[in-house]
Amino acid sequence: MKNIDVFLGKKGDDLKRIFIISDGTGQSAINLMRACLIQFEEQNVRLTIFSKVNTKEQIESILDQAREQKAFVAFTLVKKELRRYMHKLCHDYEIIHHDILGPPVEKLSNFLGAKPLENPNLLRRVDDKYFKRIEAIEFTINHDDGKNLKGLKEADIVILGLSRVSKTPTSFFLAQLGYKVVNIPIVPEIPLPKELFEIDQKKIVCLVMDPEVLQKVRMERMKHYKTTSNYTDLKRIFEELEFVYDLVKKNRQWHIVDTTNKSVEETAREIISCIYGREQELY
């Protein structure tokens, strides 16, 4: 069992105490309490979070403190037996309390016609997935458009492609699924970084697009710029694509995915299928 104090407002004689008791991290209860407390102005509150509480003895010890400090108690306990014990003691000690998880779980149990698993570790797994997805998103943002090659070996997927073939949108969509992605632009006049050839070549994917469609996409982009270049020249685009296909021929472990008229979701699924054999949830 762990406990952490969090102060909201200023410390003083009028300090109100709220105990949050959880068999997990307590994050769900913290979020709910914060959402409720924000509706009250100038309240001096100390949240004390008791996490990983899973025995009656721990509950007794915490509620003894709650009674002494006249604290409000909010709790998330997945085991029905512990919830009932918590209710009984709170009533015996005349402690104001709120069961956050119990009522919706019991109503869902009646609605679904099934008994809950009562496993506190399940929510921790969900939290782990969430934080790993956040980590993947941060990684992908930091490695967008070849601006950072540090950590290239940590990437789950490396996307190569010409300008405007959907490298960045596809990378961010994959990141939301939990994949760490590096995307690197292909410019025929600029050599690819040597670090690219030092990683597992099977996780490299080249994106291509139909030349005429790519020309239209680039022309749309150029409407916002008052410049002239061969960026939208169809002959130039054909040459660029030929360069990409030659690269793939020379590096036979690389994959190639055509993004023409495909949604980002379709492209992402195809990339996952190329590298991992089927769509899978990493986290």
Coordinates of C-alpha atoms in Angstrom, one line a residue:
M1 CA 0.0 0.0 0.0
K2 CA 1.2 3.5 -0.9
N3 CA -0.1 6.9 -0.1
I4 CA 0.6 10.3 -1.6
D5 CA -0.6 13.8 -0.6
V6 CA -1.7 16.3 -3.2
F7 CA -2.7 19.8 -2.1
L8 CA -5.3 21.8 -4.1
G9 CA -5.5 25.5 -3.1
K10 CA -3.7 27.0 -0.1
K11 CA -2.9 25.3 3.1
G12 CA -4.6 26.7 6.1
D13 CA -6.9 26.0 9.1
D14 CA -9.8 25.5 6.8
L15 CA -8.1 22.6 5.0
K16 CA -10.5 19.9 4.0
R17 CA -9.3 16.3 3.6
I18 CA -10.3 13.8 1.0
F19 CA -9.1 10.2 1.1
I20 CA -9.0 8.3 -2.2
I21 CA -8.7 4.6 -1.7
S22 CA -8.0 2.2 -4.6
D23 CA -6.9 -1.3 -5.3
G24 CA -5.1 0.1 -8.4
T25 CA -3.4 3.4 -8.9
G26 CA -6.3 5.5 -7.9
Q27 CA -6.1 7.6 -11.1
S28 CA -9.7 7.2 -12.0
A29 CA -10.8 8.5 -8.6
I30 CA -8.3 11.3 -8.8
N31 CA -9.7 12.4 -12.2
L32 CA -13.3 12.3 -10.9
M33 CA -12.5 14.3 -7.8
R34 CA -10.6 16.9 -9.7
A35 CA -13.5 17.2 -12.1
C36 CA -15.9 17.7 -9.2
L37 CA -13.7 20.0 -7.2
I38 CA -13.1 22.4 -10.0
Q39 CA -16.7 23.4 -9.6
F40 CA -16.0 24.9 -6.2
E41 CA -14.1 28.2 -5.9
E42 CA -11.3 28.8 -3.4
Q43 CA -11.4 25.4 -1.7
N44 CA -8.4 24.3 0.3
V45 CA -8.3 20.6 -0.1
R46 CA -5.7 17.9 0.5
L47 CA -6.2 14.7 -1.5
T48 CA -4.5 11.7 0.1
I49 CA -4.3 8.8 -2.3
F50 CA -4.0 5.3 -0.9
S51 CA -3.2 2.9 -3.8
K52 CA -2.9 -0.9 -4.0
V53 CA -5.3 -1.4 -1.1
N54 CA -6.4 -5.0 -1.1
T55 CA -7.0 -6.2 2.5
K56 CA -9.6 -5.5 5.2
E57 CA -6.7 -4.6 7.6
Q58 CA -5.5 -1.9 5.2
I59 CA -9.0 -0.5 4.9
E60 CA -9.4 -0.4 8.7
S61 CA -6.1 1.4 9.2
I62 CA -7.0 4.1 6.5
L63 CA -10.6 4.6 7.9
D64 CA -9.2 5.1 11.4
Q65 CA -7.2 8.0 10.0
A66 CA -10.2 9.3 8.0
R67 CA -12.4 9.3 11.1
E68 CA -9.7 11.2 13.1
Q69 CA -9.2 13.8 10.3
K70 CA -12.9 14.0 9.4
A71 CA -12.1 13.2 5.8
F72 CA -14.4 12.6 2.9
V73 CA -13.7 9.1 1.5
A74 CA -13.9 8.2 -2.2
F75 CA -12.9 4.7 -3.3
T76 CA -12.5 2.4 -6.4
L77 CA -12.4 -1.2 -5.3
V78 CA -13.3 -4.0 -7.8
K79 CA -13.9 -6.7 -5.2
K80 CA -17.5 -6.7 -4.0
E81 CA -16.5 -8.1 -0.6
L82 CA -14.1 -5.2 0.0
R83 CA -16.6 -2.6 -1.2
R84 CA -19.2 -4.0 1.2
Y85 CA -16.7 -3.9 4.1
M86 CA -15.8 -0.3 3.2
H87 CA -19.4 0.7 3.3
K88 CA -20.0 -1.0 6.6
L89 CA -17.0 0.6 8.3
C90 CA -17.8 4.1 6.9
H91 CA -21.4 3.8 8.2
D92 CA -20.1 2.6 11.6
Y93 CA -17.6 5.5 11.8
E94 CA -20.0 8.0 10.3
I95 CA -17.7 8.9 7.5
I96 CA -19.1 10.6 4.4
H97 CA -18.1 8.4 1.5
H98 CA -18.7 7.6 -2.2
D99 CA -18.3 4.4 -4.0
I100 CA -17.1 5.4 -7.5
L101 CA -16.8 2.0 -9.2
G102 CA -19.4 -0.2 -7.4
P103 CA -22.8 1.1 -8.7
P104 CA -21.9 1.2 -12.4
V105 CA -20.2 -2.2 -12.2
E106 CA -23.3 -3.8 -10.5
K107 CA -25.7 -2.2 -13.0
L108 CA -23.6 -3.4 -15.9
S109 CA -23.5 -6.9 -14.4
N110 CA -27.3 -6.9 -14.3
F111 CA -27.5 -5.5 -17.9
L112 CA -25.0 -7.9 -19.4
G113 CA -26.1 -10.9 -17.3
A114 CA -22.5 -11.6 -16.4
K115 CA -20.4 -11.5 -13.3
P116 CA -17.4 -9.0 -13.2
L117 CA -13.9 -10.5 -13.0
E118 CA -13.0 -8.4 -10.0
N119 CA -9.4 -8.2 -11.1
P120 CA -7.8 -4.8 -10.3
N121 CA -4.8 -5.7 -12.6
L122 CA -7.0 -5.3 -15.7
L123 CA -7.2 -1.5 -15.3
R124 CA -3.5 -1.3 -14.8
R125 CA -3.0 -3.1 -18.1
V126 CA -5.3 -0.5 -19.8
D127 CA -3.3 2.3 -18.2
D128 CA 0.0 0.7 -19.4
K129 CA -1.4 0.6 -23.0
Y130 CA -2.4 4.2 -22.7
F131 CA 1.0 5.4 -21.6
K132 CA 2.8 3.3 -24.2
R133 CA 0.6 4.9 -26.9
I134 CA 1.5 8.3 -25.5
E135 CA 5.2 7.3 -25.7
A136 CA 4.8 6.1 -29.3
I137 CA 3.1 9.4 -30.3
E138 CA 5.8 11.5 -28.6
F139 CA 8.5 9.3 -30.3
T140 CA 6.8 9.7 -33.7
I141 CA 6.4 13.5 -33.4
N142 CA 10.1 13.8 -32.5
H143 CA 11.1 11.7 -35.5
D144 CA 8.8 13.2 -38.1
D145 CA 10.2 14.1 -41.6
G146 CA 13.7 12.9 -40.9
K147 CA 14.4 15.7 -38.4
N148 CA 15.8 13.3 -35.8
L149 CA 17.5 10.0 -36.4
K150 CA 18.5 9.3 -32.8
G151 CA 16.6 6.3 -31.6
L152 CA 16.1 5.0 -35.1
K153 CA 16.8 1.5 -33.9
E154 CA 13.9 1.8 -31.4
A155 CA 11.4 2.4 -34.2
D156 CA 8.8 -0.3 -34.9
I157 CA 8.3 1.0 -38.4
V158 CA 10.4 3.3 -40.7
I159 CA 8.5 5.0 -43.5
L160 CA 10.3 6.4 -46.5
G161 CA 8.6 8.4 -49.3
L162 CA 8.5 11.3 -51.6
S163 CA 6.9 14.6 -50.7
R164 CA 3.1 14.4 -50.3
V165 CA 2.6 10.7 -50.3
S166 CA 1.1 10.8 -46.8
K167 CA 4.1 9.9 -44.7
T168 CA 3.3 12.1 -41.7
P169 CA -0.5 11.4 -41.4
T170 CA 0.2 7.7 -41.7
S171 CA 3.0 7.8 -39.1
F172 CA 0.7 9.6 -36.6
F173 CA -2.1 7.2 -37.2
L174 CA 0.3 4.2 -36.6
A175 CA 1.6 6.0 -33.4
Q176 CA -2.0 6.1 -32.1
L177 CA -2.1 2.4 -32.4
G178 CA 1.1 2.2 -30.3
Y179 CA 3.8 1.9 -33.0
K180 CA 6.9 4.0 -32.8
V181 CA 7.4 5.4 -36.3
V182 CA 10.2 7.3 -38.0
N183 CA 9.5 8.8 -41.3
I184 CA 12.2 10.0 -43.7
P185 CA 11.7 12.0 -46.9
I186 CA 13.2 10.7 -50.2
V187 CA 14.8 13.4 -52.3
P188 CA 16.8 11.9 -55.3
E189 CA 19.5 14.6 -54.9
I190 CA 20.1 13.9 -51.2
P191 CA 21.6 10.6 -50.0
L192 CA 19.6 8.6 -47.5
P193 CA 21.2 8.6 -44.0
K194 CA 23.7 5.8 -43.4
E195 CA 21.9 5.0 -40.1
L196 CA 19.0 3.7 -42.2
F197 CA 21.1 0.8 -43.4
E198 CA 22.2 -0.2 -39.9
I199 CA 18.8 -1.2 -38.6
D200 CA 16.5 -4.2 -39.3
Q201 CA 15.7 -3.7 -43.0
K202 CA 12.4 -5.6 -42.8
K203 CA 10.7 -2.8 -40.9
I204 CA 11.3 -0.2 -43.7
V205 CA 8.4 0.7 -45.9
C206 CA 8.4 3.0 -49.0
L207 CA 5.2 4.8 -49.8
V208 CA 4.4 5.6 -53.5
M209 CA 1.5 7.2 -55.3
D210 CA 0.2 7.3 -58.9
P211 CA 2.1 10.1 -60.6
E212 CA -0.9 12.1 -61.8
V213 CA -2.6 11.9 -58.4
L214 CA 0.6 13.0 -56.7
Q215 CA 0.9 15.9 -59.2
K216 CA -2.7 17.0 -58.2
V217 CA -1.8 16.7 -54.5
R218 CA 1.3 18.8 -55.0
M219 CA -0.5 21.4 -57.1
E220 CA -3.0 21.8 -54.3
R221 CA -0.2 22.4 -51.8
M222 CA 1.5 24.9 -54.2
K223 CA -1.6 27.1 -54.3
H224 CA -0.5 28.5 -50.9
Y225 CA 3.0 29.4 -52.1
K226 CA 3.9 32.1 -54.7
T227 CA 6.9 30.3 -56.1
T228 CA 7.7 28.4 -59.3
S229 CA 9.6 25.1 -59.4
N230 CA 9.6 21.7 -61.0
Y231 CA 7.9 20.3 -57.8
T232 CA 4.6 19.7 -59.7
D233 CA 6.2 18.8 -63.1
L234 CA 4.8 15.5 -64.1
K235 CA 8.1 14.4 -65.8
R236 CA 10.0 15.2 -62.6
I237 CA 7.4 13.2 -60.5
F238 CA 7.9 10.2 -62.8
E239 CA 11.6 10.4 -62.3
E240 CA 11.3 10.6 -58.6
L241 CA 9.0 7.6 -58.5
E242 CA 11.4 5.7 -60.7
F243 CA 14.2 6.5 -58.2
V244 CA 12.1 5.1 -55.4
Y245 CA 11.3 1.8 -57.3
D246 CA 15.1 1.5 -58.0
L247 CA 15.8 1.9 -54.3
V248 CA 13.4 -0.9 -53.4
K249 CA 15.0 -3.2 -56.1
K250 CA 18.4 -2.6 -54.5
N251 CA 17.1 -3.2 -51.0
R252 CA 14.9 -6.2 -51.4
Q253 CA 13.9 -6.5 -47.7
W254 CA 12.1 -3.1 -47.9
H255 CA 8.4 -3.1 -48.5
I256 CA 6.4 -0.9 -50.9
V257 CA 2.9 0.4 -50.3
D258 CA 0.9 2.4 -52.8
T259 CA -1.2 5.1 -51.1
T260 CA -3.1 6.2 -54.2
N261 CA -6.8 7.0 -53.2
K262 CA -6.4 5.2 -49.9
S263 CA -7.3 6.5 -46.5
V264 CA -4.7 6.8 -43.9
E265 CA -6.3 3.8 -42.0
E266 CA -6.1 1.6 -45.1
T267 CA -2.4 2.5 -45.7
A268 CA -1.6 1.9 -42.0
R269 CA -3.2 -1.6 -42.1
E270 CA -1.3 -2.5 -45.2
I271 CA 2.0 -1.4 -43.6
I272 CA 1.3 -3.4 -40.5
S273 CA 0.4 -6.4 -42.6
C274 CA 3.7 -6.1 -44.6
I275 CA 5.9 -5.9 -41.5
Y276 CA 4.1 -8.1 -39.0
G277 CA 2.1 -10.4 -41.2
R278 CA -1.3 -9.2 -39.9
E279 CA -2.8 -6.3 -38.1
Q280 CA -1.9 -6.7 -34.4
E281 CA -2.2 -4.6 -31.2
L282 CA 1.4 -4.2 -29.9
Y283 CA 0.2 -2.8 -26.6

